[in-house]
């Protein structure tokens, strides 16, 4: 993975249909059910809401958190997609947290990204396999703007092989100045983690993405369920995704009554030219 750069591109197509051109169906509002952290809160706009515009960047749903506060946690469940039948190239799928241009204490660390990266093919992550036998994932920190992550610019913890259709529960949480990534595979019960001290640098940007550093393309949608963002202080508008690709989908975001928690029941990332493999709804 590599740090993303801010995009001011808010134009593009309106998200009114799925990749097959059929009207999309919003997911059930489970994030506002009793017992949800966002129960009793406010509904914002799903990706297919009238007038909500998509960007031209495919397979990327992003949130920009207001500079008056910052992220203190991100939780999501990634469903491992079908594996490309490849013997060359590299493909990544990941959720990520990183600073924005107005984040506090941006320097001297600079623009690094915390990201549990699901990968196939060679990658800079420590301990990563170079074969194509299965998907592999580890918690990582990639920083190309300074030596904060070491000379290679790529740091990470232990990794594990995962199988197609596994549900990976991912938690990225802040304690003091240390961010810890934990990835747990529901099927196997295995988990890996990676702590990283960012020394008080604010994190104000969250991304769910498919990243194609080579010509290796995905063969299926990337699906995330039960995504939750936690803010240090109330910021209801930060719950509305700032960007999504023209064929991406996200269910109605709900922000908690106190404005500190953002819940999205379903997010689907679709790469350009790849047929949809899942429906938008639940």
PDB file of C-alpha atoms in Angstrom:
ATOM      1  CA  UNK A   1       0.000   0.000   0.000  1.00  0.00           C
ATOM      2  CA  UNK A   2       0.984   3.615  -0.288  1.00  0.00           C
ATOM      3  CA  UNK A   3      -0.292   6.869   1.184  1.00  0.00           C
ATOM      4  CA  UNK A   4      -3.129   8.398  -0.765  1.00  0.00           C
ATOM      5  CA  UNK A   5      -3.076  12.037  -1.753  1.00  0.00           C
ATOM      6  CA  UNK A   6      -6.019  14.371  -1.137  1.00  0.00           C
ATOM      7  CA  UNK A   7      -8.347  14.697  -4.110  1.00  0.00           C
ATOM      8  CA  UNK A   8     -10.471  17.742  -4.818  1.00  0.00           C
ATOM      9  CA  UNK A   9     -12.340  15.902  -7.539  1.00  0.00           C
ATOM     10  CA  UNK A  10     -15.964  15.947  -6.507  1.00  0.00           C
ATOM     11  CA  UNK A  11     -17.383  15.588  -9.997  1.00  0.00           C
ATOM     12  CA  UNK A  12     -18.306  12.520 -11.935  1.00  0.00           C
ATOM     13  CA  UNK A  13     -21.415  10.433 -12.261  1.00  0.00           C
ATOM     14  CA  UNK A  14     -24.350  10.346  -9.915  1.00  0.00           C
ATOM     15  CA  UNK A  15     -24.570   7.068  -8.015  1.00  0.00           C
ATOM     16  CA  UNK A  16     -28.097   6.038  -8.955  1.00  0.00           C
ATOM     17  CA  UNK A  17     -27.580   2.469 -10.117  1.00  0.00           C
ATOM     18  CA  UNK A  18     -25.286  -0.445  -9.497  1.00  0.00           C
ATOM     19  CA  UNK A  19     -22.576  -1.646 -11.877  1.00  0.00           C
ATOM     20  CA  UNK A  20     -25.114  -3.659 -13.847  1.00  0.00           C
ATOM     21  CA  UNK A  21     -27.224  -0.555 -14.408  1.00  0.00           C
ATOM     22  CA  UNK A  22     -30.150  -1.685 -12.258  1.00  0.00           C
ATOM     23  CA  UNK A  23     -31.581   0.543  -9.522  1.00  0.00           C
ATOM     24  CA  UNK A  24     -29.739   0.021  -6.261  1.00  0.00           C
ATOM     25  CA  UNK A  25     -31.457  -0.953  -3.032  1.00  0.00           C
ATOM     26  CA  UNK A  26     -30.337   0.669   0.179  1.00  0.00           C
ATOM     27  CA  UNK A  27     -29.217  -1.651   2.934  1.00  0.00           C
ATOM     28  CA  UNK A  28     -31.542  -2.109   5.895  1.00  0.00           C
ATOM     29  CA  UNK A  29     -30.916   0.627   8.494  1.00  0.00           C
ATOM     30  CA  UNK A  30     -29.395  -1.822  10.968  1.00  0.00           C
ATOM     31  CA  UNK A  31     -26.979   0.840  12.158  1.00  0.00           C
ATOM     32  CA  UNK A  32     -29.890   2.694  13.740  1.00  0.00           C
ATOM     33  CA  UNK A  33     -31.375  -0.363  15.469  1.00  0.00           C
ATOM     34  CA  UNK A  34     -31.616  -0.543  19.242  1.00  0.00           C
ATOM     35  CA  UNK A  35     -28.258  -1.592  20.632  1.00  0.00           C
ATOM     36  CA  UNK A  36     -26.236   0.000  17.846  1.00  0.00           C
ATOM     37  CA  UNK A  37     -23.707   2.665  18.919  1.00  0.00           C
ATOM     38  CA  UNK A  38     -25.555   4.971  16.504  1.00  0.00           C
ATOM     39  CA  UNK A  39     -29.067   4.146  17.735  1.00  0.00           C
ATOM     40  CA  UNK A  40     -31.153   7.274  18.116  1.00  0.00           C
ATOM     41  CA  UNK A  41     -28.841   9.301  15.946  1.00  0.00           C
ATOM     42  CA  UNK A  42     -29.213  10.996  12.585  1.00  0.00           C
ATOM     43  CA  UNK A  43     -29.346   9.412   9.125  1.00  0.00           C
ATOM     44  CA  UNK A  44     -27.148  10.950   6.433  1.00  0.00           C
ATOM     45  CA  UNK A  45     -27.021  10.149   2.692  1.00  0.00           C
ATOM     46  CA  UNK A  46     -26.344   6.760   1.098  1.00  0.00           C
ATOM     47  CA  UNK A  47     -24.212   6.625  -2.042  1.00  0.00           C
ATOM     48  CA  UNK A  48     -27.294   6.403  -4.255  1.00  0.00           C
ATOM     49  CA  UNK A  49     -29.121   9.337  -2.638  1.00  0.00           C
ATOM     50  CA  UNK A  50     -30.468  11.882  -5.166  1.00  0.00           C
ATOM     51  CA  UNK A  51     -27.905  14.535  -5.983  1.00  0.00           C
ATOM     52  CA  UNK A  52     -24.966  12.831  -4.304  1.00  0.00           C
ATOM     53  CA  UNK A  53     -22.109  12.858  -6.792  1.00  0.00           C
ATOM     54  CA  UNK A  54     -19.421  10.243  -7.279  1.00  0.00           C
ATOM     55  CA  UNK A  55     -15.757  10.941  -7.958  1.00  0.00           C
ATOM     56  CA  UNK A  56     -13.834   9.541 -10.912  1.00  0.00           C
ATOM     57  CA  UNK A  57     -11.575   7.459  -8.659  1.00  0.00           C
ATOM     58  CA  UNK A  58     -12.788   3.875  -8.657  1.00  0.00           C
ATOM     59  CA  UNK A  59     -12.911   1.508  -5.684  1.00  0.00           C
ATOM     60  CA  UNK A  60     -12.361   4.100  -2.939  1.00  0.00           C
ATOM     61  CA  UNK A  61     -14.765   5.324  -0.256  1.00  0.00           C
ATOM     62  CA  UNK A  62     -13.285   8.085   1.923  1.00  0.00           C
ATOM     63  CA  UNK A  63     -14.167  10.168   4.959  1.00  0.00           C
ATOM     64  CA  UNK A  64     -12.469  13.475   5.848  1.00  0.00           C
ATOM     65  CA  UNK A  65     -12.797  14.212   9.567  1.00  0.00           C
ATOM     66  CA  UNK A  66     -13.022  17.878  10.525  1.00  0.00           C
ATOM     67  CA  UNK A  67      -9.710  19.332  11.681  1.00  0.00           C
ATOM     68  CA  UNK A  68     -11.239  20.459  14.976  1.00  0.00           C
ATOM     69  CA  UNK A  69     -11.238  16.810  16.072  1.00  0.00           C
ATOM     70  CA  UNK A  70      -9.621  13.544  14.928  1.00  0.00           C
ATOM     71  CA  UNK A  71     -10.184   9.832  14.558  1.00  0.00           C
ATOM     72  CA  UNK A  72      -9.619   7.668  17.629  1.00  0.00           C
ATOM     73  CA  UNK A  73     -10.878   4.381  16.191  1.00  0.00           C
ATOM     74  CA  UNK A  74     -12.049   2.500  13.112  1.00  0.00           C
ATOM     75  CA  UNK A  75     -13.717  -0.910  13.115  1.00  0.00           C
ATOM     76  CA  UNK A  76     -14.887  -2.902  10.099  1.00  0.00           C
ATOM     77  CA  UNK A  77     -15.423  -6.456   8.894  1.00  0.00           C
ATOM     78  CA  UNK A  78     -13.779  -7.239   5.553  1.00  0.00           C
ATOM     79  CA  UNK A  79     -15.097 -10.180   3.526  1.00  0.00           C
ATOM     80  CA  UNK A  80     -12.152 -11.757   1.694  1.00  0.00           C
ATOM     81  CA  UNK A  81     -12.996 -11.530  -2.033  1.00  0.00           C
ATOM     82  CA  UNK A  82     -12.426 -14.125  -4.730  1.00  0.00           C
ATOM     83  CA  UNK A  83      -8.749 -14.636  -5.521  1.00  0.00           C
ATOM     84  CA  UNK A  84      -7.387 -13.710  -8.949  1.00  0.00           C
ATOM     85  CA  UNK A  85      -5.866 -16.625 -10.841  1.00  0.00           C
ATOM     86  CA  UNK A  86      -2.542 -14.846 -11.218  1.00  0.00           C
ATOM     87  CA  UNK A  87       1.147 -15.650 -11.200  1.00  0.00           C
ATOM     88  CA  UNK A  88       2.398 -12.088 -11.539  1.00  0.00           C
ATOM     89  CA  UNK A  89       1.574  -8.646 -10.237  1.00  0.00           C
ATOM     90  CA  UNK A  90       0.264  -7.422  -6.898  1.00  0.00           C
ATOM     91  CA  UNK A  91      -3.188  -6.451  -5.642  1.00  0.00           C
ATOM     92  CA  UNK A  92      -4.211  -4.820  -2.351  1.00  0.00           C
ATOM     93  CA  UNK A  93      -7.494  -4.349  -0.487  1.00  0.00           C
ATOM     94  CA  UNK A  94      -7.438  -2.292   2.710  1.00  0.00           C
ATOM     95  CA  UNK A  95      -9.025   0.081   5.184  1.00  0.00           C
ATOM     96  CA  UNK A  96      -6.690   2.920   6.129  1.00  0.00           C
ATOM     97  CA  UNK A  97      -6.291   5.858   8.495  1.00  0.00           C
ATOM     98  CA  UNK A  98      -3.947   8.769   7.847  1.00  0.00           C
ATOM     99  CA  UNK A  99      -3.496  12.487   8.559  1.00  0.00           C
ATOM    100  CA  UNK A 100      -5.076  15.186   6.418  1.00  0.00           C
ATOM    101  CA  UNK A 101      -3.451  18.494   5.516  1.00  0.00           C
ATOM    102  CA  UNK A 102      -4.969  20.212   8.581  1.00  0.00           C
ATOM    103  CA  UNK A 103      -4.250  17.423  11.087  1.00  0.00           C
ATOM    104  CA  UNK A 104      -2.553  18.467  14.301  1.00  0.00           C
ATOM    105  CA  UNK A 105       1.135  17.617  14.675  1.00  0.00           C
ATOM    106  CA  UNK A 106       1.373  16.678  10.986  1.00  0.00           C
ATOM    107  CA  UNK A 107       5.150  17.200  11.046  1.00  0.00           C
ATOM    108  CA  UNK A 108       7.724  15.842  11.559  1.00  0.00           C
ATOM    109  CA  UNK A 109       6.098  12.468  10.834  1.00  0.00           C
ATOM    110  CA  UNK A 110       4.398  13.506   7.598  1.00  0.00           C
ATOM    111  CA  UNK A 111       1.933  11.582   5.455  1.00  0.00           C
ATOM    112  CA  UNK A 112       2.038   7.965   6.577  1.00  0.00           C
ATOM    113  CA  UNK A 113      -0.907   5.572   6.506  1.00  0.00           C
ATOM    114  CA  UNK A 114      -2.012   2.921   8.977  1.00  0.00           C
ATOM    115  CA  UNK A 115      -3.512   0.078   6.972  1.00  0.00           C
ATOM    116  CA  UNK A 116      -4.276  -3.601   7.486  1.00  0.00           C
ATOM    117  CA  UNK A 117      -3.482  -4.715   3.926  1.00  0.00           C
ATOM    118  CA  UNK A 118      -5.016  -7.784   2.304  1.00  0.00           C
ATOM    119  CA  UNK A 119      -2.579  -8.639  -0.462  1.00  0.00           C
ATOM    120  CA  UNK A 120      -1.728 -11.123  -3.140  1.00  0.00           C
ATOM    121  CA  UNK A 121       1.660 -11.029  -4.843  1.00  0.00           C
ATOM    122  CA  UNK A 122       4.899  -9.362  -3.707  1.00  0.00           C
ATOM    123  CA  UNK A 123       4.608  -6.504  -1.225  1.00  0.00           C
ATOM    124  CA  UNK A 124       6.937  -4.415   0.944  1.00  0.00           C
ATOM    125  CA  UNK A 125       5.320  -5.710   4.155  1.00  0.00           C
ATOM    126  CA  UNK A 126       7.780  -7.514   6.470  1.00  0.00           C
ATOM    127  CA  UNK A 127       7.327 -11.278   6.262  1.00  0.00           C
ATOM    128  CA  UNK A 128       4.963 -11.191   3.301  1.00  0.00           C
ATOM    129  CA  UNK A 129       5.024 -14.219   0.982  1.00  0.00           C
ATOM    130  CA  UNK A 130       5.853 -13.719  -2.683  1.00  0.00           C
ATOM    131  CA  UNK A 131       3.640 -16.535  -3.955  1.00  0.00           C
ATOM    132  CA  UNK A 132       0.047 -16.527  -5.122  1.00  0.00           C
ATOM    133  CA  UNK A 133      -1.220 -19.441  -3.049  1.00  0.00           C
ATOM    134  CA  UNK A 134      -3.659 -17.367  -1.010  1.00  0.00           C
ATOM    135  CA  UNK A 135      -4.552 -13.923   0.220  1.00  0.00           C
ATOM    136  CA  UNK A 136      -2.351 -12.662   3.077  1.00  0.00           C
ATOM    137  CA  UNK A 137      -2.925  -9.845   5.567  1.00  0.00           C
ATOM    138  CA  UNK A 138      -1.003  -7.936   8.227  1.00  0.00           C
ATOM    139  CA  UNK A 139      -1.236  -4.628  10.042  1.00  0.00           C
ATOM    140  CA  UNK A 140       1.050  -2.115   8.320  1.00  0.00           C
ATOM    141  CA  UNK A 141       2.298   1.454   8.385  1.00  0.00           C
ATOM    142  CA  UNK A 142       3.591   2.948   5.132  1.00  0.00           C
ATOM    143  CA  UNK A 143       5.288   6.341   5.093  1.00  0.00           C
ATOM    144  CA  UNK A 144       6.987   7.593   1.942  1.00  0.00           C
ATOM    145  CA  UNK A 145       7.457  11.149   3.225  1.00  0.00           C
ATOM    146  CA  UNK A 146       9.925  10.497   6.062  1.00  0.00           C
ATOM    147  CA  UNK A 147      11.972   7.824   7.821  1.00  0.00           C
ATOM    148  CA  UNK A 148       9.393   7.416  10.585  1.00  0.00           C
ATOM    149  CA  UNK A 149       8.656   3.841   9.511  1.00  0.00           C
ATOM    150  CA  UNK A 150      12.280   2.915   8.884  1.00  0.00           C
ATOM    151  CA  UNK A 151      14.532   3.130   5.862  1.00  0.00           C
ATOM    152  CA  UNK A 152      12.184   1.097   3.665  1.00  0.00           C
ATOM    153  CA  UNK A 153       9.196   3.276   4.480  1.00  0.00           C
ATOM    154  CA  UNK A 154       7.167   0.137   5.156  1.00  0.00           C
ATOM    155  CA  UNK A 155       6.634  -1.378   8.601  1.00  0.00           C
ATOM    156  CA  UNK A 156       4.308  -4.133   9.731  1.00  0.00           C
ATOM    157  CA  UNK A 157       3.538  -6.868  12.201  1.00  0.00           C
ATOM    158  CA  UNK A 158       2.932 -10.590  11.893  1.00  0.00           C
ATOM    159  CA  UNK A 159       0.718 -11.698   9.029  1.00  0.00           C
ATOM    160  CA  UNK A 160      -1.537 -14.632   8.240  1.00  0.00           C
ATOM    161  CA  UNK A 161      -2.960 -16.459   5.247  1.00  0.00           C
ATOM    162  CA  UNK A 162      -6.728 -16.111   4.872  1.00  0.00           C
ATOM    163  CA  UNK A 163      -9.261 -17.876   2.666  1.00  0.00           C
ATOM    164  CA  UNK A 164     -11.845 -16.551   0.249  1.00  0.00           C
ATOM    165  CA  UNK A 165     -15.102 -15.606   2.028  1.00  0.00           C
ATOM    166  CA  UNK A 166     -13.444 -15.383   5.457  1.00  0.00           C
ATOM    167  CA  UNK A 167     -14.815 -12.584   7.636  1.00  0.00           C
ATOM    168  CA  UNK A 168     -11.935 -10.505   8.986  1.00  0.00           C
ATOM    169  CA  UNK A 169     -12.809  -8.346  11.985  1.00  0.00           C
ATOM    170  CA  UNK A 170     -10.496  -5.341  11.895  1.00  0.00           C
ATOM    171  CA  UNK A 171      -9.967  -2.852  14.720  1.00  0.00           C
ATOM    172  CA  UNK A 172      -7.719   0.215  14.568  1.00  0.00           C
ATOM    173  CA  UNK A 173      -7.683   1.952  17.941  1.00  0.00           C
ATOM    174  CA  UNK A 174      -5.769   4.748  19.632  1.00  0.00           C
ATOM    175  CA  UNK A 175      -4.453   4.475  23.204  1.00  0.00           C
ATOM    176  CA  UNK A 176      -2.284   7.376  24.321  1.00  0.00           C
ATOM    177  CA  UNK A 177      -0.185   8.004  21.221  1.00  0.00           C
ATOM    178  CA  UNK A 178      -0.097   4.374  20.041  1.00  0.00           C
ATOM    179  CA  UNK A 179      -2.344   3.099  17.258  1.00  0.00           C
ATOM    180  CA  UNK A 180      -2.920  -0.661  17.336  1.00  0.00           C
ATOM    181  CA  UNK A 181      -4.249  -2.656  14.401  1.00  0.00           C
ATOM    182  CA  UNK A 182      -5.871  -6.011  15.223  1.00  0.00           C
ATOM    183  CA  UNK A 183      -7.113  -8.417  12.540  1.00  0.00           C
ATOM    184  CA  UNK A 184      -9.097 -11.497  13.605  1.00  0.00           C
ATOM    185  CA  UNK A 185     -10.284 -14.247  11.262  1.00  0.00           C
ATOM    186  CA  UNK A 186     -13.677 -15.537  12.437  1.00  0.00           C
ATOM    187  CA  UNK A 187     -13.274 -18.887  10.650  1.00  0.00           C
ATOM    188  CA  UNK A 188      -9.883 -19.865  12.050  1.00  0.00           C
ATOM    189  CA  UNK A 189      -9.876 -17.885  15.285  1.00  0.00           C
ATOM    190  CA  UNK A 190      -6.411 -16.605  14.432  1.00  0.00           C
ATOM    191  CA  UNK A 191      -5.468 -12.972  14.922  1.00  0.00           C
ATOM    192  CA  UNK A 192      -2.496 -10.698  14.335  1.00  0.00           C
ATOM    193  CA  UNK A 193      -1.738  -7.202  15.535  1.00  0.00           C
ATOM    194  CA  UNK A 194       0.637  -4.320  15.010  1.00  0.00           C
ATOM    195  CA  UNK A 195       1.149  -1.273  17.277  1.00  0.00           C
ATOM    196  CA  UNK A 196       2.610   1.993  15.978  1.00  0.00           C
ATOM    197  CA  UNK A 197       3.421   5.119  17.980  1.00  0.00           C
ATOM    198  CA  UNK A 198       2.532   8.196  15.917  1.00  0.00           C
ATOM    199  CA  UNK A 199       3.575  10.532  18.734  1.00  0.00           C
ATOM    200  CA  UNK A 200       0.387  12.578  18.856  1.00  0.00           C
ATOM    201  CA  UNK A 201      -0.086  13.129  15.138  1.00  0.00           C
ATOM    202  CA  UNK A 202      -3.801  13.633  14.374  1.00  0.00           C
ATOM    203  CA  UNK A 203      -5.472  11.217  11.979  1.00  0.00           C
ATOM    204  CA  UNK A 204      -8.297  12.834  10.005  1.00  0.00           C
ATOM    205  CA  UNK A 205      -8.755  10.691   6.920  1.00  0.00           C
ATOM    206  CA  UNK A 206     -10.296   7.215   6.636  1.00  0.00           C
ATOM    207  CA  UNK A 207     -10.347   5.186   3.430  1.00  0.00           C
ATOM    208  CA  UNK A 208     -11.663   1.835   2.225  1.00  0.00           C
ATOM    209  CA  UNK A 209      -9.902   0.952  -1.023  1.00  0.00           C
ATOM    210  CA  UNK A 210      -8.884  -1.526  -3.662  1.00  0.00           C
ATOM    211  CA  UNK A 211      -5.367  -0.562  -4.743  1.00  0.00           C
ATOM    212  CA  UNK A 212      -3.880  -1.745  -8.046  1.00  0.00           C
ATOM    213  CA  UNK A 213      -0.125  -1.041  -8.108  1.00  0.00           C
ATOM    214  CA  UNK A 214       0.247  -3.360 -11.127  1.00  0.00           C
ATOM    215  CA  UNK A 215      -1.895  -4.627 -13.981  1.00  0.00           C
ATOM    216  CA  UNK A 216      -3.318  -7.362 -11.727  1.00  0.00           C
ATOM    217  CA  UNK A 217      -7.043  -6.625 -11.429  1.00  0.00           C
ATOM    218  CA  UNK A 218      -9.597  -7.821  -8.885  1.00  0.00           C
ATOM    219  CA  UNK A 219     -12.134 -10.440  -9.977  1.00  0.00           C
ATOM    220  CA  UNK A 220     -14.810  -9.590  -7.409  1.00  0.00           C
ATOM    221  CA  UNK A 221     -16.239  -6.763  -5.336  1.00  0.00           C
ATOM    222  CA  UNK A 222     -14.616  -5.930  -2.004  1.00  0.00           C
ATOM    223  CA  UNK A 223     -17.301  -5.909   0.683  1.00  0.00           C
ATOM    224  CA  UNK A 224     -17.072  -4.336   4.140  1.00  0.00           C
ATOM    225  CA  UNK A 225     -19.768  -4.674   6.800  1.00  0.00           C
ATOM    226  CA  UNK A 226     -20.328  -3.010  10.176  1.00  0.00           C
ATOM    227  CA  UNK A 227     -17.928  -0.143   9.583  1.00  0.00           C
ATOM    228  CA  UNK A 228     -17.675   2.248  12.525  1.00  0.00           C
ATOM    229  CA  UNK A 229     -15.617   5.427  12.954  1.00  0.00           C
ATOM    230  CA  UNK A 230     -15.044   7.082  16.325  1.00  0.00           C
ATOM    231  CA  UNK A 231     -14.196  10.779  16.676  1.00  0.00           C
ATOM    232  CA  UNK A 232     -12.507  12.420  19.656  1.00  0.00           C
ATOM    233  CA  UNK A 233     -15.167  15.161  19.718  1.00  0.00           C
ATOM    234  CA  UNK A 234     -18.596  15.645  18.190  1.00  0.00           C
ATOM    235  CA  UNK A 235     -18.472  16.064  14.399  1.00  0.00           C
ATOM    236  CA  UNK A 236     -21.730  14.825  12.827  1.00  0.00           C
ATOM    237  CA  UNK A 237     -20.896  16.027   9.310  1.00  0.00           C
ATOM    238  CA  UNK A 238     -17.670  13.979   9.300  1.00  0.00           C
ATOM    239  CA  UNK A 239     -19.804  10.820   9.104  1.00  0.00           C
ATOM    240  CA  UNK A 240     -20.828  11.571   5.524  1.00  0.00           C
ATOM    241  CA  UNK A 241     -18.282  10.009   3.130  1.00  0.00           C
ATOM    242  CA  UNK A 242     -16.422  12.713   1.229  1.00  0.00           C
ATOM    243  CA  UNK A 243     -15.776  10.546  -1.826  1.00  0.00           C
ATOM    244  CA  UNK A 244     -16.862   7.322  -3.502  1.00  0.00           C
ATOM    245  CA  UNK A 245     -16.191   5.793  -6.878  1.00  0.00           C
ATOM    246  CA  UNK A 246     -18.809   5.829  -9.662  1.00  0.00           C
ATOM    247  CA  UNK A 247     -19.789   2.187  -9.047  1.00  0.00           C
ATOM    248  CA  UNK A 248     -19.020   2.017  -5.317  1.00  0.00           C
ATOM    249  CA  UNK A 249     -21.870   1.683  -2.828  1.00  0.00           C
ATOM    250  CA  UNK A 250     -22.325   2.605   0.795  1.00  0.00           C
ATOM    251  CA  UNK A 251     -25.474   2.185   2.870  1.00  0.00           C
ATOM    252  CA  UNK A 252     -27.023   5.083   4.777  1.00  0.00           C
ATOM    253  CA  UNK A 253     -24.500   6.389   7.318  1.00  0.00           C
ATOM    254  CA  UNK A 254     -25.838   6.999  10.814  1.00  0.00           C
ATOM    255  CA  UNK A 255     -24.177   9.356  13.278  1.00  0.00           C
ATOM    256  CA  UNK A 256     -24.764   8.864  16.997  1.00  0.00           C
ATOM    257  CA  UNK A 257     -26.752  11.405  19.023  1.00  0.00           C
ATOM    258  CA  UNK A 258     -23.525  12.747  20.566  1.00  0.00           C
ATOM    259  CA  UNK A 259     -21.926  13.153  17.126  1.00  0.00           C
ATOM    260  CA  UNK A 260     -18.874  11.041  18.004  1.00  0.00           C
ATOM    261  CA  UNK A 261     -19.707   7.710  16.343  1.00  0.00           C
ATOM    262  CA  UNK A 262     -20.363   6.983  12.669  1.00  0.00           C
ATOM    263  CA  UNK A 263     -21.901   3.670  11.524  1.00  0.00           C
ATOM    264  CA  UNK A 264     -22.205   2.282   7.979  1.00  0.00           C
ATOM    265  CA  UNK A 265     -23.658  -1.211   7.639  1.00  0.00           C
ATOM    266  CA  UNK A 266     -22.357  -2.038   4.158  1.00  0.00           C
ATOM    267  CA  UNK A 267     -19.732  -0.711   1.766  1.00  0.00           C
ATOM    268  CA  UNK A 268     -18.971  -2.250  -1.639  1.00  0.00           C
ATOM    269  CA  UNK A 269     -15.912  -1.314  -3.699  1.00  0.00           C
ATOM    270  CA  UNK A 270     -15.982  -1.992  -7.439  1.00  0.00           C
ATOM    271  CA  UNK A 271     -13.045  -1.556  -9.768  1.00  0.00           C
ATOM    272  CA  UNK A 272     -13.457  -0.160 -13.271  1.00  0.00           C
ATOM    273  CA  UNK A 273     -14.272  -2.819 -15.848  1.00  0.00           C
ATOM    274  CA  UNK A 274     -14.882  -5.563 -13.281  1.00  0.00           C
ATOM    275  CA  UNK A 275     -18.447  -6.953 -13.298  1.00  0.00           C
ATOM    276  CA  UNK A 276     -20.349  -6.588 -10.023  1.00  0.00           C
ATOM    277  CA  UNK A 277     -20.414  -9.819  -7.977  1.00  0.00           C
ATOM    278  CA  UNK A 278     -22.675  -8.670  -5.125  1.00  0.00           C
ATOM    279  CA  UNK A 279     -25.875  -6.703  -4.794  1.00  0.00           C
ATOM    280  CA  UNK A 280     -25.907  -3.348  -3.082  1.00  0.00           C
ATOM    281  CA  UNK A 281     -28.512  -4.249  -0.502  1.00  0.00           C
ATOM    282  CA  UNK A 282     -28.047  -6.561   2.488  1.00  0.00           C
TER     283      UNK A 282
END
